mmCIF file of C-alpha atoms and ligand atoms in Angstrom:
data_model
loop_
_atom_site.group_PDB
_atom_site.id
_atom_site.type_symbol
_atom_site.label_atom_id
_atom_site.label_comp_id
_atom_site.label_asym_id
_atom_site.label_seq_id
_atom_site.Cartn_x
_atom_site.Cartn_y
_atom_site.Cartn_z
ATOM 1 C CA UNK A 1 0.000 0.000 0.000
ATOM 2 C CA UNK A 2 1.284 3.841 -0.884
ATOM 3 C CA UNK A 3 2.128 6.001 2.307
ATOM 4 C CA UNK A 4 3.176 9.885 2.585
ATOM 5 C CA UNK A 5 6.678 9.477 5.091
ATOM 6 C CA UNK A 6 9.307 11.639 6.299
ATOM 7 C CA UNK A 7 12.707 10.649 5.211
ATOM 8 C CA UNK A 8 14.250 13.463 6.854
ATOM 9 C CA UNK A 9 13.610 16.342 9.430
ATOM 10 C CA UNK A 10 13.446 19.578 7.733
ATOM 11 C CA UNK A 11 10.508 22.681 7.357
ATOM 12 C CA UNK A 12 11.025 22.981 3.613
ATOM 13 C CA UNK A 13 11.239 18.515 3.428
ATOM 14 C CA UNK A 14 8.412 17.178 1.284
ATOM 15 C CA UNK A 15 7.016 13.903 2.227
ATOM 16 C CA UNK A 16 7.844 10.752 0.256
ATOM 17 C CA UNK A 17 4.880 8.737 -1.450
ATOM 18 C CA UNK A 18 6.667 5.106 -0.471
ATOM 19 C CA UNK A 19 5.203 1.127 -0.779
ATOM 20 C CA UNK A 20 4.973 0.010 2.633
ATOM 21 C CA UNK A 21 3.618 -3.082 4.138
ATOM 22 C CA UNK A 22 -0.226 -3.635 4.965
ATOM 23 C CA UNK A 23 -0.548 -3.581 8.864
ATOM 24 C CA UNK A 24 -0.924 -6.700 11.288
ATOM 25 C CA UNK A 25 -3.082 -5.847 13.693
ATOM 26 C CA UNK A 26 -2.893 -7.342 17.658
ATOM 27 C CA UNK A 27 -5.691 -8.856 19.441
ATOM 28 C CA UNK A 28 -6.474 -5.048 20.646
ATOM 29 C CA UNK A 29 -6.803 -3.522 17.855
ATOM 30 C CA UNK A 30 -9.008 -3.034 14.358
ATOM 31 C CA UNK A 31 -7.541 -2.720 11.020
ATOM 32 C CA UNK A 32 -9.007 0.405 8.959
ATOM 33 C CA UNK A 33 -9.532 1.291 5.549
ATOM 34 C CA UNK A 34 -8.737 4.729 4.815
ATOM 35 C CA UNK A 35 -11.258 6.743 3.593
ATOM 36 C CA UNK A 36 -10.160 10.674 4.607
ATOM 37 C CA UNK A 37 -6.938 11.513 6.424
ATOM 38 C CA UNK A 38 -7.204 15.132 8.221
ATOM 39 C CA UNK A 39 -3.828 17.644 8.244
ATOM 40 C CA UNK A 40 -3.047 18.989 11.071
ATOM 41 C CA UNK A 41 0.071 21.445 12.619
ATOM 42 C CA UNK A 42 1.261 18.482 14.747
ATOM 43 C CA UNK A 43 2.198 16.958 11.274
ATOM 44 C CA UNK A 44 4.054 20.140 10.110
ATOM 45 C CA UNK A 45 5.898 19.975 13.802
ATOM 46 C CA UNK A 46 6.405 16.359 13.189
ATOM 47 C CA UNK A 47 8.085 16.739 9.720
ATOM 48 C CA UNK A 48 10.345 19.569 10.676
ATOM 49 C CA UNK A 49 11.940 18.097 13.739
ATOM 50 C CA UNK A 50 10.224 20.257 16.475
ATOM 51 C CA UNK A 51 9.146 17.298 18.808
ATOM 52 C CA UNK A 52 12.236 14.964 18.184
ATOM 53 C CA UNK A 53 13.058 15.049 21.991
ATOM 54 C CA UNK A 54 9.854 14.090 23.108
ATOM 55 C CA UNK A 55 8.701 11.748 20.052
ATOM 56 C CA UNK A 56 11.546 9.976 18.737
ATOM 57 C CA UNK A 57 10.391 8.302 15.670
ATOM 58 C CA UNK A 58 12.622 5.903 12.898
ATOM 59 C CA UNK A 59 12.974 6.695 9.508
ATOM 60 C CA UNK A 60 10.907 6.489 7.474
ATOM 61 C CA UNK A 61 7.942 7.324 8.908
ATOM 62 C CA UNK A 62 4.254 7.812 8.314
ATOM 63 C CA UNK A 63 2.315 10.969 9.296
ATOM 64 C CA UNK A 64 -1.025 12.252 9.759
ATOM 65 C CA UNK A 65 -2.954 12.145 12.799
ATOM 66 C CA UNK A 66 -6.784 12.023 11.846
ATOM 67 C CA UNK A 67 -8.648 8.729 10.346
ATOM 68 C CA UNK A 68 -12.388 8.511 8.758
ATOM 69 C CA UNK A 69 -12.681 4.395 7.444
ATOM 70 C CA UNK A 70 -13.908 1.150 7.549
ATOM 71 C CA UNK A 71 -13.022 -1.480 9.682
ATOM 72 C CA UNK A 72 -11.861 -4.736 7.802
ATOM 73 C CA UNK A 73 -10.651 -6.814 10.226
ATOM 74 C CA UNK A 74 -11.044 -6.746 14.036
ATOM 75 C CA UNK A 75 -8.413 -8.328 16.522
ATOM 76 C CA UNK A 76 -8.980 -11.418 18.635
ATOM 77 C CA UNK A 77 -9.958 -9.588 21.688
ATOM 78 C CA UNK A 78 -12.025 -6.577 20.306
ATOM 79 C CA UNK A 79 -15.454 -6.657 21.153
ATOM 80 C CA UNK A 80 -16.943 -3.248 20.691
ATOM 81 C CA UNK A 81 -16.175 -3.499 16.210
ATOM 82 C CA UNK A 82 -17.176 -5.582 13.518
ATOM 83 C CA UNK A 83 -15.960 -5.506 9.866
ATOM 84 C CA UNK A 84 -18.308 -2.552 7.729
ATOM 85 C CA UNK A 85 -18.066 -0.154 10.940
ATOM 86 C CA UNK A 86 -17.371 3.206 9.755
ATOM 87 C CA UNK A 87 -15.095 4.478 12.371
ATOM 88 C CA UNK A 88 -12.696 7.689 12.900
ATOM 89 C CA UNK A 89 -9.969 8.348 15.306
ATOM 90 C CA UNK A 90 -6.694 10.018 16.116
ATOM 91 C CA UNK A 91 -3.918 8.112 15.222
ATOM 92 C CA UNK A 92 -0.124 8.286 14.315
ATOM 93 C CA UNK A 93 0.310 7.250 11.020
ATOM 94 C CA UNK A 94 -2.244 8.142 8.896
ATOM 95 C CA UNK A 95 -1.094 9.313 5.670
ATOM 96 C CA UNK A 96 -1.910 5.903 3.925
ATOM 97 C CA UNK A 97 -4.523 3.412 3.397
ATOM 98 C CA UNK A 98 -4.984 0.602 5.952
ATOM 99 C CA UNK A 99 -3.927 1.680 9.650
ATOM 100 C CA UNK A 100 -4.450 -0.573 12.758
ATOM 101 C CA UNK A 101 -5.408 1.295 15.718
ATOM 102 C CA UNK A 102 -6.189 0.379 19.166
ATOM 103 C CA UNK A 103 -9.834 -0.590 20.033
ATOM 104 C CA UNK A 104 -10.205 2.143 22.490
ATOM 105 C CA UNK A 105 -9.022 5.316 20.897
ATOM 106 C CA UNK A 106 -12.004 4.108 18.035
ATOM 107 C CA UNK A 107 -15.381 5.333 17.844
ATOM 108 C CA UNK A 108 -18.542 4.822 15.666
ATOM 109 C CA UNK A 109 -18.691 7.836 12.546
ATOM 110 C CA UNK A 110 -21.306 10.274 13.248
ATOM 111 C CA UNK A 111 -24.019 9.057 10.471
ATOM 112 C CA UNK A 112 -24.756 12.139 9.513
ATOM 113 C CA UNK A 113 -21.482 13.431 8.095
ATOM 114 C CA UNK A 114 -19.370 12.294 5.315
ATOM 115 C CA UNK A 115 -15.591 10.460 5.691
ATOM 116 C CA UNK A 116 -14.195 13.823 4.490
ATOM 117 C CA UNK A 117 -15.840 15.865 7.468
ATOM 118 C CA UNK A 118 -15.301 13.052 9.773
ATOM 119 C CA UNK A 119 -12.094 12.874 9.267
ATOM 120 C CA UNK A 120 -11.621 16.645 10.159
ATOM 121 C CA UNK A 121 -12.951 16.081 13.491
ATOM 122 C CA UNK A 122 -10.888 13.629 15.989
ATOM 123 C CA UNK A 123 -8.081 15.559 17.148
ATOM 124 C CA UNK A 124 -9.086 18.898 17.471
ATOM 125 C CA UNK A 125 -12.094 17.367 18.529
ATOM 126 C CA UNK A 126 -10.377 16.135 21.328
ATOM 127 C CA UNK A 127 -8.126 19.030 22.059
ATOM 128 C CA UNK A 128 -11.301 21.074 22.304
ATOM 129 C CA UNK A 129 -13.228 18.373 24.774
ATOM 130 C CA UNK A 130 -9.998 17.309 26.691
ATOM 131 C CA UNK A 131 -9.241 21.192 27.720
ATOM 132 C CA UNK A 132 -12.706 22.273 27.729
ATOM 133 C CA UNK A 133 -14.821 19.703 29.591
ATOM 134 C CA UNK A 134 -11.888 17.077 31.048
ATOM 135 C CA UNK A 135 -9.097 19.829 32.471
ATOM 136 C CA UNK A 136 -11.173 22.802 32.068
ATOM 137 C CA UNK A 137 -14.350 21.798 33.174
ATOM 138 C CA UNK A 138 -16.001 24.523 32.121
ATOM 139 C CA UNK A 139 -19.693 25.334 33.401
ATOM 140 C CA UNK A 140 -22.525 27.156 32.175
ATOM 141 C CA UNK A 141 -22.556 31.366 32.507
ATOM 142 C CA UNK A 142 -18.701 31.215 32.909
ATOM 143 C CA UNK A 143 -16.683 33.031 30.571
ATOM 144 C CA UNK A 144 -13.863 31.471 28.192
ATOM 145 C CA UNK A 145 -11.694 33.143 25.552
ATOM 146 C CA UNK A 146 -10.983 30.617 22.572
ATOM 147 C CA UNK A 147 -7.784 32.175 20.649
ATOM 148 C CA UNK A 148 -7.685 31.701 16.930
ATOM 149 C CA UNK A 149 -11.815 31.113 16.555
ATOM 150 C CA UNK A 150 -11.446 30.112 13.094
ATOM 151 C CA UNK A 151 -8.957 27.523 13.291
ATOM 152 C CA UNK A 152 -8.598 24.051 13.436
ATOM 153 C CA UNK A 153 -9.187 23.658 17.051
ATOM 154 C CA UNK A 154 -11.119 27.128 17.636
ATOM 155 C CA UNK A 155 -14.138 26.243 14.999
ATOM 156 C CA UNK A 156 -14.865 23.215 17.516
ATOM 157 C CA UNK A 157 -13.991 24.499 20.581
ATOM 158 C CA UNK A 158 -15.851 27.344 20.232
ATOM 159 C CA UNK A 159 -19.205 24.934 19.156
ATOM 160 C CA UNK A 160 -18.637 22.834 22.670
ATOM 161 C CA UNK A 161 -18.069 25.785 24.869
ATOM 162 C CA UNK A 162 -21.212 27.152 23.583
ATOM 163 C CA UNK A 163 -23.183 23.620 24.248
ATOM 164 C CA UNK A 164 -21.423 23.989 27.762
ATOM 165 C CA UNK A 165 -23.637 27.263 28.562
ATOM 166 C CA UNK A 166 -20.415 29.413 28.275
ATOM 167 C CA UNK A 167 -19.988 33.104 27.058
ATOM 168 C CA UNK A 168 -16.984 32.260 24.461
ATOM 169 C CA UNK A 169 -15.165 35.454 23.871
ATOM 170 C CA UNK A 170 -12.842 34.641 19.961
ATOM 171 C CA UNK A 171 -9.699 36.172 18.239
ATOM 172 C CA UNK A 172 -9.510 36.392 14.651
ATOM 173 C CA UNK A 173 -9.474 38.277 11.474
ATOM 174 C CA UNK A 174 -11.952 40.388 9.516
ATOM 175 C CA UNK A 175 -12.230 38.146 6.941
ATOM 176 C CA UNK A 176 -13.345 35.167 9.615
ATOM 177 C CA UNK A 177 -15.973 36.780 11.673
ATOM 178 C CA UNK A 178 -18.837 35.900 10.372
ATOM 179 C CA UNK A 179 -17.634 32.064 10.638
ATOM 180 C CA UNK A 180 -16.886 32.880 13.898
ATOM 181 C CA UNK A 181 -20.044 34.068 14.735
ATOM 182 C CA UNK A 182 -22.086 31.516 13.003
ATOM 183 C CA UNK A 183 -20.445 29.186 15.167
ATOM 184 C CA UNK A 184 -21.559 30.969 18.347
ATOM 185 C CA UNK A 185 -18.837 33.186 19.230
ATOM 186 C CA UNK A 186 -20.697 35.937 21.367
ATOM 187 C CA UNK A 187 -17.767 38.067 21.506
ATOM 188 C CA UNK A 188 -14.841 38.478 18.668
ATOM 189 C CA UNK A 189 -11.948 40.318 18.637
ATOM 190 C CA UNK A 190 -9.939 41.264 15.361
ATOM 191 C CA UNK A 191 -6.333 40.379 16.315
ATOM 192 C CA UNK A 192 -5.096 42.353 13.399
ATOM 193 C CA UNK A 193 -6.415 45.977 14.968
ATOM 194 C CA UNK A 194 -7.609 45.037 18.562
ATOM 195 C CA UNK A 195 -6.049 43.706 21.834
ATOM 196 C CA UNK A 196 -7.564 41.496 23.500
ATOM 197 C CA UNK A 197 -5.752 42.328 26.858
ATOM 198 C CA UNK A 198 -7.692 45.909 27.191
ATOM 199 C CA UNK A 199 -11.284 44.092 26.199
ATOM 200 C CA UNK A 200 -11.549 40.552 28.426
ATOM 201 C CA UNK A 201 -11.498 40.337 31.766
ATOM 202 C CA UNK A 202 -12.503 38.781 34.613
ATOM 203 C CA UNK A 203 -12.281 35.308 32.423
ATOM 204 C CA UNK A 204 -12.840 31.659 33.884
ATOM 205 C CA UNK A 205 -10.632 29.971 31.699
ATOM 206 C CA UNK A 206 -8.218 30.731 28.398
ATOM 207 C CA UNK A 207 -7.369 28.180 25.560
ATOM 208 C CA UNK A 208 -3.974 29.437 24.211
ATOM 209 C CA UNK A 209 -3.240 28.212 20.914
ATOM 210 C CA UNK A 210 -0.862 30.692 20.011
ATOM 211 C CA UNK A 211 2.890 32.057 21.216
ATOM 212 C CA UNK A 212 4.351 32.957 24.660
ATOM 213 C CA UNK A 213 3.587 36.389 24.343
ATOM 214 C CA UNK A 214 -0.039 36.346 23.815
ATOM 215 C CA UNK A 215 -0.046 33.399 26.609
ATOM 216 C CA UNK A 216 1.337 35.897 29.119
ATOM 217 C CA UNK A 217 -0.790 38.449 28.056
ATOM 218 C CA UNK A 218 -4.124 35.870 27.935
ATOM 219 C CA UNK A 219 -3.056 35.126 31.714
ATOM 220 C CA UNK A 220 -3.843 38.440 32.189
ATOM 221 C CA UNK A 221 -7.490 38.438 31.943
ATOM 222 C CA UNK A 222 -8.436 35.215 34.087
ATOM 223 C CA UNK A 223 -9.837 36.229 37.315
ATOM 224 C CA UNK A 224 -8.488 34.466 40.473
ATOM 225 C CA UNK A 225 -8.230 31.258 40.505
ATOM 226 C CA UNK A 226 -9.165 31.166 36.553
ATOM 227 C CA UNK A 227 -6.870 28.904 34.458
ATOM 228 C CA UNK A 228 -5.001 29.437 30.997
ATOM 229 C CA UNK A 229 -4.556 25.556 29.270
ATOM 230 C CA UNK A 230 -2.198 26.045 26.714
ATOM 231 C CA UNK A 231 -1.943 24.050 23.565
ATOM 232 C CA UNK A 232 1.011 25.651 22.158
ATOM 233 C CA UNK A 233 3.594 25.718 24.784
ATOM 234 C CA UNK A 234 5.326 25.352 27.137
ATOM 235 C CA UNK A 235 4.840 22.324 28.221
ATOM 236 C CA UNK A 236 5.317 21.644 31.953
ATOM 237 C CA UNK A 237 6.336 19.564 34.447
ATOM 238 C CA UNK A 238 3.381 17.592 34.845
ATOM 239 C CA UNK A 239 2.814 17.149 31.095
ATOM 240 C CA UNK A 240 6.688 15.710 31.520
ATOM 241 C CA UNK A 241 5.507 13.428 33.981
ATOM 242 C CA UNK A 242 1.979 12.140 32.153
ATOM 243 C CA UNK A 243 3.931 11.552 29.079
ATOM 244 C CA UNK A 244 6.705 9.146 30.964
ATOM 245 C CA UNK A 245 9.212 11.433 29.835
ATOM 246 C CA UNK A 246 13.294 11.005 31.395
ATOM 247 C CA UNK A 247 14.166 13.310 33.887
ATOM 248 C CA UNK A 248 16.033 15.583 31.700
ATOM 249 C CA UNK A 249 13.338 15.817 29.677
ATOM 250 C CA UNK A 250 11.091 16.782 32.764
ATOM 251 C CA UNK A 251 13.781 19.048 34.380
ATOM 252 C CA UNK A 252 13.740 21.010 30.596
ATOM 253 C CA UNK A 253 9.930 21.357 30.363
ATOM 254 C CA UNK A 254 9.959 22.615 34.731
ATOM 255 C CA UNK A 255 12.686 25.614 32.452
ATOM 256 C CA UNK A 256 10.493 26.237 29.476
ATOM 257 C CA UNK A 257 7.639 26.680 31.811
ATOM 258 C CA UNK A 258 9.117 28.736 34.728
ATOM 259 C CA UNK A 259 8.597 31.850 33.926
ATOM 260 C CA UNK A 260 4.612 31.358 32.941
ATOM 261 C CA UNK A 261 4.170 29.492 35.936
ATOM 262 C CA UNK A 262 5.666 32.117 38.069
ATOM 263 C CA UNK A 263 3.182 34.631 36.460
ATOM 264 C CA UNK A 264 0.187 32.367 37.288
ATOM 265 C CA UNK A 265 1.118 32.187 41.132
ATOM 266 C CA UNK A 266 1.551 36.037 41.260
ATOM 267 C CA UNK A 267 -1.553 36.710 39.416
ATOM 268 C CA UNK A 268 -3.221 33.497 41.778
ATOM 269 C CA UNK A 269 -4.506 31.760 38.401
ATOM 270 C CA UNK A 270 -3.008 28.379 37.121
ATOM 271 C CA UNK A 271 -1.690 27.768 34.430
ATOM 272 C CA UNK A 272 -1.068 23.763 32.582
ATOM 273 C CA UNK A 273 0.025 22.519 29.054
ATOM 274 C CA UNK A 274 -2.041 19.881 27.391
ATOM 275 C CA UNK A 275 -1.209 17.087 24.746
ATOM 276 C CA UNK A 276 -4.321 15.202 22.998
ATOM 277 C CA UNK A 277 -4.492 12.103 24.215
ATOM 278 C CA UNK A 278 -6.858 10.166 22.013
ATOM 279 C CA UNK A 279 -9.564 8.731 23.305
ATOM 280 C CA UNK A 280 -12.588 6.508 22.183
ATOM 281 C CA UNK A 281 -14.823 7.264 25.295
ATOM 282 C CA UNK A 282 -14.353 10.920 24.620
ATOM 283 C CA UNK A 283 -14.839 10.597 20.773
ATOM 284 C CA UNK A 284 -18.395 8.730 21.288
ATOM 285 C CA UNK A 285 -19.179 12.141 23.000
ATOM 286 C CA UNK A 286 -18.144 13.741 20.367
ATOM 287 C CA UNK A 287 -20.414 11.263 17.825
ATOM 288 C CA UNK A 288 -22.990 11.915 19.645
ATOM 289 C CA UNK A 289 -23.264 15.832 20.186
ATOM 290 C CA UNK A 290 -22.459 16.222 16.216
ATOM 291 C CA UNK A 291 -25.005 13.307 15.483
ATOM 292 C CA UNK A 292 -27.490 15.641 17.618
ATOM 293 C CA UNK A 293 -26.603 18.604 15.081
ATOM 294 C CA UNK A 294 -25.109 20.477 18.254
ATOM 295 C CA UNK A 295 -21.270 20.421 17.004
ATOM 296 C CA UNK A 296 -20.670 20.465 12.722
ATOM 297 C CA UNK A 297 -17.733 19.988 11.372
ATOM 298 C CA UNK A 298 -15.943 23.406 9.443
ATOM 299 C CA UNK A 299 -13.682 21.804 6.438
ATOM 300 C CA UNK A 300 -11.818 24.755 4.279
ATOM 301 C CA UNK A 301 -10.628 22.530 1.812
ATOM 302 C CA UNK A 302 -10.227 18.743 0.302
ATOM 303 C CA UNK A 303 -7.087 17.306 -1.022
ATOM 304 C CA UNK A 304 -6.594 14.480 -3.011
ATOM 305 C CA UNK A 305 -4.093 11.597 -2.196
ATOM 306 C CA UNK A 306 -1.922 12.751 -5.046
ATOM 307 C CA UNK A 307 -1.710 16.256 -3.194
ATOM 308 C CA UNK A 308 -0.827 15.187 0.178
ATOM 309 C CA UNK A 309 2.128 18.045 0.110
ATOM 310 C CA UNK A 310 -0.168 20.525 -1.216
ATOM 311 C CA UNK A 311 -2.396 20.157 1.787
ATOM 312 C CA UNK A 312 0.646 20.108 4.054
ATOM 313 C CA UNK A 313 1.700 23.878 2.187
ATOM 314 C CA UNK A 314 -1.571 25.183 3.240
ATOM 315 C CA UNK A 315 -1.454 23.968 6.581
ATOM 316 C CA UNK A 316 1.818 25.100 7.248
ATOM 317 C CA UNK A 317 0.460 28.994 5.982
ATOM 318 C CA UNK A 318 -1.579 28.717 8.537
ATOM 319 C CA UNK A 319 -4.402 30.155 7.252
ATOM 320 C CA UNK A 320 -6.641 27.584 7.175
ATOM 321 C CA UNK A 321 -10.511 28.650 7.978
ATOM 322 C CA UNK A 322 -11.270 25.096 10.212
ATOM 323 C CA UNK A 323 -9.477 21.786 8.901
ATOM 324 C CA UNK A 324 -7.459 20.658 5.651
ATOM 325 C CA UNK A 325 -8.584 16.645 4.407
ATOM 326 C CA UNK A 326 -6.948 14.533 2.507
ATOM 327 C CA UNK A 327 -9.237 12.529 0.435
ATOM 328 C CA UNK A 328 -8.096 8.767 0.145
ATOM 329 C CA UNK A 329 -10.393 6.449 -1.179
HETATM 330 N N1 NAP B 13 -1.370 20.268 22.321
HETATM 331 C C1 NAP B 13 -2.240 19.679 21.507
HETATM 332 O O1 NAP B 13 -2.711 18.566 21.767
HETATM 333 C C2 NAP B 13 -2.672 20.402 20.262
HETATM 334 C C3 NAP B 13 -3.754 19.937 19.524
HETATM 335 C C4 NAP B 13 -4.168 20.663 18.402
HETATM 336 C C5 NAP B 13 -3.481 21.823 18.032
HETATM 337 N N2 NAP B 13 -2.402 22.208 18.767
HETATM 338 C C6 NAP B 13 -1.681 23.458 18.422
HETATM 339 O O2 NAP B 13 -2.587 24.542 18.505
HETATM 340 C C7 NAP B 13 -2.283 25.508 17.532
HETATM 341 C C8 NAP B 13 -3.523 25.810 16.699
HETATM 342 O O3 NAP B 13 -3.895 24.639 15.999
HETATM 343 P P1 NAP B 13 -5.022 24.698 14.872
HETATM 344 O O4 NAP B 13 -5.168 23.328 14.321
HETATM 345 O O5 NAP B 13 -6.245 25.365 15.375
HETATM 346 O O6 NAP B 13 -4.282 25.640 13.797
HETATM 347 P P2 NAP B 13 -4.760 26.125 12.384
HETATM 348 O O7 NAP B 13 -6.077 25.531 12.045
HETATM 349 O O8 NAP B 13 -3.670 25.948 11.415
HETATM 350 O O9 NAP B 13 -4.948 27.691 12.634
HETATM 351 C C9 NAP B 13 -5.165 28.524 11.545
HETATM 352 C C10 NAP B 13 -6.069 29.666 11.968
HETATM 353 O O10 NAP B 13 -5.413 30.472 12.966
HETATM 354 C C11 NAP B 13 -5.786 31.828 12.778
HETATM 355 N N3 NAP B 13 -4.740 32.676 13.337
HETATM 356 C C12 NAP B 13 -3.446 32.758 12.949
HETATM 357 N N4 NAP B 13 -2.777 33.633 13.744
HETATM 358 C C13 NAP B 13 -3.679 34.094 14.642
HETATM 359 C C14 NAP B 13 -3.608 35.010 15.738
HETATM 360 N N5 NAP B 13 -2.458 35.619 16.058
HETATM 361 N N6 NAP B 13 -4.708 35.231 16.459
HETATM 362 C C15 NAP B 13 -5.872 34.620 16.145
HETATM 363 N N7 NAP B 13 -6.022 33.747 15.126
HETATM 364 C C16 NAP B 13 -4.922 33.489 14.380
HETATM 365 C C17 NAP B 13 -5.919 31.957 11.259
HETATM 366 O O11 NAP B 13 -6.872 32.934 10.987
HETATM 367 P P3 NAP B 13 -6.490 34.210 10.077
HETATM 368 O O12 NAP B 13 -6.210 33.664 8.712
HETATM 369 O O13 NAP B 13 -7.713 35.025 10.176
HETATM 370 O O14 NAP B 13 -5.285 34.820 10.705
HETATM 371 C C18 NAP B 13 -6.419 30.553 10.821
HETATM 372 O O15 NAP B 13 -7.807 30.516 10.627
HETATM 373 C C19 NAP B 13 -1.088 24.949 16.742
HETATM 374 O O16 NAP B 13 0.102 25.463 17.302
HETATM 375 C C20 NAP B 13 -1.162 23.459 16.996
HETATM 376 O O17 NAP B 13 0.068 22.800 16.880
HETATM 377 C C21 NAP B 13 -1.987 21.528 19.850
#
């Protein structure tokens, strides 16, 4: 079967289109047919070398993080698939078209989306539920500010904080707000000619998707005892710890994250890094709130298989208006 792989770390690489073996899957896991493959910035991190410390991966490797398929075999001890299930997940290694992943990071396919906008969904999906409802838990009437509204992750998040009961205050540019505010966004902000930092304040909780500087000035607006989850960086200590990094590893991550976390104890607000972890429970939650019409998916554009490094360009322009597919089968 054809795969998209990184033969070598580098911004400016392009991925290889190489023959690589069909999977084996264990007793735990499900073998899936391809159908859409979603691009994300983790991929673009991946390929240029950024997370070699923490993710140490042989090459060549496959990419891609986000799976729409069918299942066409099922391992020994799986008992929640059968072959036909259309399924999506996150999952390393998805620039191809057969990829086995474990039974529980799976879930059922909303039925009322295609395998293009299904694939869009499961890790920023995720990212939005596992820093919104899991670390966050955000509650109804309390106020969040979703950075970058029309990305990726902000076109969900902002959906789910919105089904939460919260007031979801969004950065972007002109040419996004009305996406932004057909998704729910009750207050938005163009980053381009406003600051956020002399609008919000007095915020529950901040999803920072962007760089240091707007973290430390996000921390800003959280009342006491608010927290700022940060997707982008730095990661922390504790992040260190859940991901079973070495100690020098940990001891690195407790220096990238001083100087944020000394800003958080002096303004009496917390502040934490998260990583997506996926997650099959959380996914069915996700299923079921988009089967419901409550969360839809926002896809900017679809790539063929052919154009795999095409739809890693635009990705890494970073422009996109909600999520990038790659179109398999
Ligand atoms: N830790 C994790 O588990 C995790 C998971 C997912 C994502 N992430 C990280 O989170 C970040 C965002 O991911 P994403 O998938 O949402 O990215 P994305 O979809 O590529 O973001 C693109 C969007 O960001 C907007 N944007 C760019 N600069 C902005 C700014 N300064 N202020 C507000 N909006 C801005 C752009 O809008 P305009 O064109 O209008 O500027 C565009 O719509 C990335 O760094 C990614 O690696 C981390």
């Amino acid at each position: 079967m054809e795969a998209y792989q990184v033969k070598r770390y580098g911004k400016n690489e392009k991925l290889h289109l190489s023959e690589i073996a069909k999977p084996v899957i264990n007793d735990n896991e499900v073998l899936v047919e391809i159908h859409a493959a979603s691009v994300n910035q983790i991929d673009a991190k991946i390929k240029s070398g950024e997370f070699k410390m923490v993710m140490p991966f042989k090459f060549p490797f496959t990419i891609g993080y986000d799976v729409a398929g069918i299942v066409t075999q099922v391992g020994a001890k799986v008992s929640k698939f059968k072959i036909g299930d259309e399924v999506y997940a996150s999952c390393m290694g998805a620039f191809t078209e057969f990829i086995a992943i474990k039974e529980n990071a799976l879930a059922l396919k909303p039925k009322n989306i295609s395998m293009e906008e299904a694939a869009s969904i499961p890790l920023v999906g995720l990212t939005a539920w596992q820093v919104l409802v899991e670390k966050g838990n955000l509650k109804k009437r309390q106020k969040v500010f979703i950075q970058a509204g029309s990305g990726g992750v902000g076109t969900i998040a902002i959906q789910l904080a919105k089904h939460l009961g919260a007031y979801v205050a969004t950065t972007t540019s002109a040419t996004n707000i009305d996406l932004v505010k057909s998704l729910g966004a009750d207050l938005i902000i163009d980053y381009k000619t406003q600051d956020f930092e002399t609008i919000l304040k007095d915020y529950d909780l901040v999803l920072n998707s962007q760089d240091t500087k707007t973290l430390e000035k996000a921390i800003k607006i959280l009342k006491p005892d608010g927290k700022a989850i940060s997707i982008s960086g730095p990661p922390d200590v504790d992040y260190a710890k859940e991901a079973g990094l070495n100690w020098l590893l940990k001891n690195v991550m407790r220096l990238l994250s001083f100087k944020i976390k000394k800003l958080a104890k002096k303004l009496h607000v917390h502040y934490s890094f998260l990583f997506m972890k996926p997650s099959g429970k959380h996914l069915d939650e996700i299923t079921a709130l988009i089967d419901a019409g409550i969360i839809r998916p926002v896809v900017d554009k679809v790539f063929s298989f052919t154009k795999t490094n095409d739809a890693m360009s635009y990705i890494e322009a970073g422009r996109a208006k909600g999520k990038v597919v790659i179109k398999v089968k």
